Amino acid sequence: MIFRSTGMKGFKFNLQNTVLPFYGILATFYILLIDSSLVKLSQNNILIHVILFVAIPLLILSNLFLFKIFYRPEFDLKYLIRSALAGSFPSVLTFFFVLFFAIFTSWIADFLKENNYYQAIGTSVFTFGLIFAFALSIPHGRLGKTGERQPKKVLICALSKPGLIGRNAQQKSEDEVFEEMKRLLANGDKERILGLDHTWAPFLELYLFHKEKLEKWYILISKEVYKSKDKFIEILGEEAKEIVHFKPESEGIDFNNYEEIVGVLTEILKEIKRSGYDDEDISVYISGGTSAITLALTLFAVKDGRQVEYLTQSENDKKIISINISFEDLYSFSPEARG
């Protein structure tokens, strides 16, 4: 059973989702039952009032609090309360929270008018318990999983500055490595290309891997890399000119300026969508460039269907692997945002 509405995320019914509705319904029946029958049988018995409207609600609240502490410690309750009371209804759970909150707070006002202070206290405790029931109801995020790497029609990355790296870097000149790159590209040797001690080696492997399907390759370039873009095309060969699109087309950008990077990625996304490509056609390589580049590219890739690729850090067994991530992964670290 899946509920959807404007601005709502998919809500899949499971046992965990029922904690808040079940708590709200039980609390409602409890308040109505003892207000209509049990309390009237003991009008002057303060002890029964304390047990029914203070002790039992506090016991229930303390148990909810302990469950929250032990099972969902990752929640920021302040954020959760603000989100729920905003009434934006991002999910069915928030709808239930606001519904029961409105009912209980109206009863508190009625009890206070009638001087039924014990009922007002008990209902207030149940109202506070809604927060913990809400937290316990929100499903855990689904962590992204390493999947089978697939060639895509659209590839996005940020080109690193050219340079020799690794223990054997001093044994060859950069021109010698460039010539070896051309030879390995011509032979389609992906594994040996990754073994080259040069910052451009992973990008050549990317090209070979996606080559058969690749239609557009968007490459972000910095002001330093802009001077070397012609050399990069020379290594790839004439065939690559038709699919490579350096962004921006002139001068390059500051790879430490996050806003500037996001602006370029936004324009790339618009161009991709105008060209009719789907999210399943896109692969994003996040290992090249600065930390700001990696962050921006990772956030760009957080959507179902888009493939993320990165280079492993193993010195002896370098390889590029893929992972599929989505908004569900963000909820793993900020679960209250999915309320």
XYZ file of C-alpha atoms in Angstrom:
339
model
C 0.000 0.000 0.000
C 1.590 3.290 -1.072
C 0.225 6.764 -0.260
C 1.237 9.817 -2.283
C 0.267 13.476 -2.379
C 1.754 16.755 -3.573
C 5.230 17.129 -2.176
C 5.063 13.750 -0.459
C 7.637 11.027 -0.624
C 6.524 7.467 -1.229
C 5.049 6.002 1.948
C 5.250 2.241 2.132
C 3.129 0.532 4.741
C 4.973 -1.687 7.196
C 4.800 -2.523 10.886
C 7.155 0.295 11.838
C 4.893 2.871 10.175
C 2.030 1.877 12.503
C 3.709 2.997 15.754
C 2.416 6.584 15.576
C -1.181 5.805 14.453
C -1.428 2.934 16.964
C -0.146 5.132 19.787
C -2.491 7.984 18.860
C -5.560 5.739 18.693
C -4.755 3.999 21.993
C -4.109 7.324 23.721
C -7.406 8.683 22.377
C -9.415 5.717 23.655
C -7.595 5.801 26.994
C -8.366 9.483 27.557
C -12.022 9.103 26.532
C -12.522 5.926 28.569
C -11.192 7.182 31.871
C -12.794 10.590 31.402
C -16.259 9.112 30.820
C -16.347 6.199 33.262
C -13.473 5.432 35.640
C -12.943 8.989 36.836
C -16.643 9.516 37.484
C -16.602 6.457 39.752
C -13.876 8.003 41.855
C -14.609 11.721 41.862
C -12.931 12.370 45.210
C -10.146 9.805 45.067
C -6.982 11.780 44.323
C -4.790 8.670 44.267
C -6.776 7.126 41.404
C -6.585 10.415 39.504
C -2.812 10.509 39.948
C -2.415 6.885 38.845
C -4.710 7.184 35.825
C -3.669 10.591 34.527
C -0.094 11.017 35.727
C 1.593 7.715 36.593
C 0.362 5.583 33.670
C 0.884 8.280 30.973
C 4.375 9.001 32.359
C 5.178 5.281 32.339
C 4.127 5.050 28.691
C 6.098 8.205 27.862
C 9.248 6.961 29.591
C 9.092 3.691 27.657
C 8.727 5.568 24.368
C 11.670 7.758 25.348
C 13.851 4.732 26.136
C 12.888 3.036 22.868
C 13.837 6.207 21.015
C 17.197 6.474 22.827
C 18.184 2.853 22.211
C 16.696 2.229 18.764
C 16.693 5.639 17.028
C 19.459 7.735 18.653
C 20.232 9.389 15.313
C 17.136 11.616 15.451
C 17.353 15.344 16.107
C 14.121 15.853 18.071
C 14.215 19.657 17.776
C 14.303 19.398 13.990
C 11.608 16.718 14.063
C 9.245 18.857 16.148
C 9.742 21.915 13.928
C 9.193 19.847 10.804
C 6.040 18.185 12.118
C 4.427 21.336 13.532
C 5.095 23.222 10.287
C 2.147 21.309 8.825
C 3.771 20.822 5.423
C 2.492 17.231 5.290
C 5.520 15.640 3.602
C 4.143 12.204 4.456
C 1.196 10.334 5.940
C 3.078 10.056 9.241
C 3.215 13.843 9.543
C -0.511 13.980 8.810
C -1.200 11.614 11.730
C 1.101 13.602 14.002
C -0.603 16.918 13.268
C -4.063 15.305 13.534
C -3.498 13.783 16.984
C -1.604 16.861 18.162
C -4.571 19.077 17.249
C -7.052 16.724 18.962
C -5.049 16.369 22.173
C -4.262 20.080 22.528
C -7.949 20.959 22.083
C -8.825 18.486 24.842
C -6.216 20.035 27.127
C -7.928 23.401 26.695
C -11.358 21.856 27.406
C -10.121 20.066 30.538
C -8.570 23.271 31.873
C -11.840 25.166 31.337
C -13.666 22.471 33.297
C -10.994 22.513 36.038
C -10.133 18.874 35.291
C -6.437 19.411 35.927
C -5.480 15.761 36.201
C -7.040 15.017 32.811
C -5.220 18.034 31.364
C -1.889 16.813 32.764
C -2.412 13.282 31.460
C -3.404 14.496 28.009
C -0.354 16.789 27.943
C 1.883 13.803 28.671
C 0.255 11.816 25.854
C 0.714 14.814 23.551
C 4.434 14.938 24.332
C 4.628 11.207 23.635
C 3.543 11.843 20.049
C 7.054 13.126 19.329
C 8.726 9.858 20.315
C 6.056 7.750 18.604
C 6.643 9.824 15.468
C 10.400 9.214 15.648
C 9.928 5.463 16.112
C 7.538 5.313 13.130
C 9.888 6.779 10.553
C 11.544 3.995 8.522
C 15.298 3.571 8.399
C 17.009 4.902 5.280
C 18.178 2.487 2.600
C 21.912 2.613 2.137
C 23.271 2.742 -1.380
C 24.695 -0.478 -2.714
C 27.611 -1.196 -4.964
C 26.128 -2.338 -8.236
C 27.289 -3.682 -11.549
C 29.038 -0.893 -13.429
C 27.311 -0.136 -16.715
C 28.247 2.001 -19.744
C 26.056 5.098 -20.019
C 25.109 7.607 -22.691
C 26.023 10.633 -20.573
C 29.173 10.927 -18.459
C 29.966 13.794 -16.079
C 33.272 14.413 -14.304
C 35.810 17.065 -13.337
C 39.229 16.807 -14.975
C 42.234 16.743 -12.661
C 45.358 18.760 -13.356
C 47.815 16.719 -15.453
C 50.699 15.356 -13.467
C 52.828 12.310 -12.713
C 52.038 10.446 -9.494
C 53.055 7.276 -7.687
C 56.325 5.646 -6.776
C 57.441 5.180 -10.393
C 56.587 8.718 -11.479
C 60.219 9.851 -11.481
C 61.262 7.113 -13.900
C 59.414 8.543 -16.921
C 58.781 11.959 -18.377
C 55.212 13.177 -18.807
C 55.585 13.122 -22.595
C 56.562 9.452 -22.431
C 53.482 8.704 -20.338
C 51.290 10.611 -22.822
C 52.607 8.465 -25.670
C 51.949 5.323 -23.652
C 48.412 6.561 -22.982
C 47.757 6.922 -26.707
C 49.076 3.422 -27.371
C 46.998 1.804 -24.625
C 43.903 3.717 -25.740
C 44.369 2.451 -29.275
C 44.586 -1.102 -27.921
C 41.612 -0.624 -25.568
C 43.679 -1.776 -22.575
C 41.652 -0.439 -19.608
C 43.538 -2.298 -16.883
C 47.006 -1.143 -17.913
C 45.786 2.429 -18.366
C 44.702 2.562 -14.712
C 48.171 1.379 -13.759
C 49.807 4.426 -15.330
C 51.284 6.913 -12.869
C 49.338 9.918 -14.107
C 46.311 11.851 -12.849
C 44.564 11.477 -16.219
C 44.714 7.669 -16.268
C 41.250 7.147 -14.662
C 39.609 9.457 -17.214
C 41.023 7.426 -20.078
C 39.666 4.251 -18.486
C 36.265 5.964 -18.158
C 36.354 6.812 -21.849
C 37.172 3.255 -22.885
C 34.534 1.766 -20.596
C 31.666 4.010 -21.753
C 32.856 4.487 -25.342
C 30.364 2.191 -27.087
C 27.311 3.963 -25.636
C 28.739 7.380 -24.809
C 27.041 10.286 -26.598
C 27.878 13.247 -24.344
C 30.836 13.625 -22.008
C 30.610 16.737 -19.834
C 33.967 17.621 -18.294
C 34.264 20.394 -15.721
C 37.590 22.187 -16.002
C 39.392 24.584 -13.693
C 41.347 27.636 -14.750
C 44.565 25.614 -14.392
C 43.260 22.657 -16.410
C 41.863 24.910 -19.169
C 45.367 25.292 -20.624
C 45.700 21.503 -20.969
C 42.305 20.626 -22.468
C 43.650 20.477 -26.033
C 46.315 18.016 -24.914
C 43.626 15.873 -23.320
C 41.662 15.774 -26.587
C 44.843 14.973 -28.491
C 45.375 11.909 -26.296
C 41.758 10.772 -26.687
C 41.838 11.168 -30.458
C 39.728 12.934 -33.079
C 36.749 10.665 -32.475
C 36.314 12.068 -28.960
C 35.858 15.654 -30.178
C 32.242 14.963 -31.097
C 31.204 13.882 -27.606
C 33.447 15.876 -25.234
C 31.958 19.112 -23.867
C 34.227 21.127 -21.593
C 32.302 23.176 -19.035
C 32.559 26.075 -18.920
C 33.630 26.451 -22.516
C 36.017 29.286 -21.762
C 38.538 30.034 -19.013
C 37.451 27.360 -16.530
C 36.152 27.755 -12.981
C 37.557 27.813 -9.466
C 37.414 24.209 -8.229
C 37.324 25.510 -4.633
C 34.246 27.667 -5.231
C 31.274 25.424 -4.427
C 28.625 27.864 -5.689
C 30.415 28.257 -9.008
C 30.642 24.477 -9.398
C 26.945 24.005 -8.636
C 26.062 26.698 -11.165
C 27.908 24.834 -13.926
C 26.353 21.489 -12.925
C 22.890 23.063 -12.996
C 23.451 24.223 -16.564
C 24.707 20.762 -17.513
C 21.583 19.159 -16.033
C 19.334 21.517 -18.006
C 21.202 20.665 -21.196
C 20.932 16.928 -20.495
C 17.192 17.129 -19.906
C 16.648 19.295 -22.984
C 18.435 16.618 -25.000
C 15.909 14.043 -23.818
C 18.129 11.900 -21.593
C 16.754 10.102 -18.520
C 18.431 9.682 -15.135
C 19.235 6.080 -16.082
C 21.412 7.431 -18.925
C 23.708 9.371 -16.577
C 26.921 8.347 -14.843
C 28.872 10.679 -12.544
C 32.556 10.158 -11.735
C 33.298 11.818 -8.388
C 37.008 11.122 -7.768
C 38.584 13.890 -9.835
C 39.216 17.406 -8.557
C 38.950 19.064 -5.144
C 36.783 18.233 -2.133
C 34.282 20.868 -3.272
C 34.068 19.148 -6.665
C 33.540 15.731 -5.062
C 30.795 17.102 -2.803
C 28.954 18.857 -5.636
C 29.175 15.868 -7.985
C 28.013 13.483 -5.250
C 24.964 15.614 -4.463
C 24.279 15.900 -8.193
C 24.226 12.097 -8.388
C 21.838 11.593 -5.453
C 18.852 10.408 -7.439
C 17.479 7.004 -8.343
C 18.881 5.833 -11.658
C 22.027 7.947 -11.789
C 25.214 5.912 -11.538
C 28.087 7.059 -9.329
C 31.642 5.972 -10.135
C 34.786 6.396 -8.089
C 38.385 5.211 -8.053
C 39.469 2.838 -5.289
C 42.440 3.897 -3.174
C 44.370 0.633 -3.465
C 47.876 1.308 -4.752
C 48.337 -2.171 -6.218
C 44.818 -2.849 -7.486
C 43.299 0.370 -8.778
C 39.843 0.065 -10.279
C 36.762 2.154 -10.865
C 33.589 0.849 -9.239
C 30.019 2.089 -9.197
C 27.356 2.650 -6.579
C 23.713 3.666 -6.854
C 22.550 6.228 -4.309
C 19.250 8.051 -3.858
C 17.401 10.327 -1.440
C 16.930 7.266 0.792
C 20.651 7.388 1.565
C 20.333 10.940 2.909
C 17.630 9.786 5.317
C 20.090 7.329 6.857
C 22.002 10.291 8.294
C 19.067 12.696 8.705
C 16.033 10.419 9.241
C 13.851 13.147 10.748
C 13.821 14.886 7.340
C 11.682 12.117 5.867
C 8.900 12.437 8.450
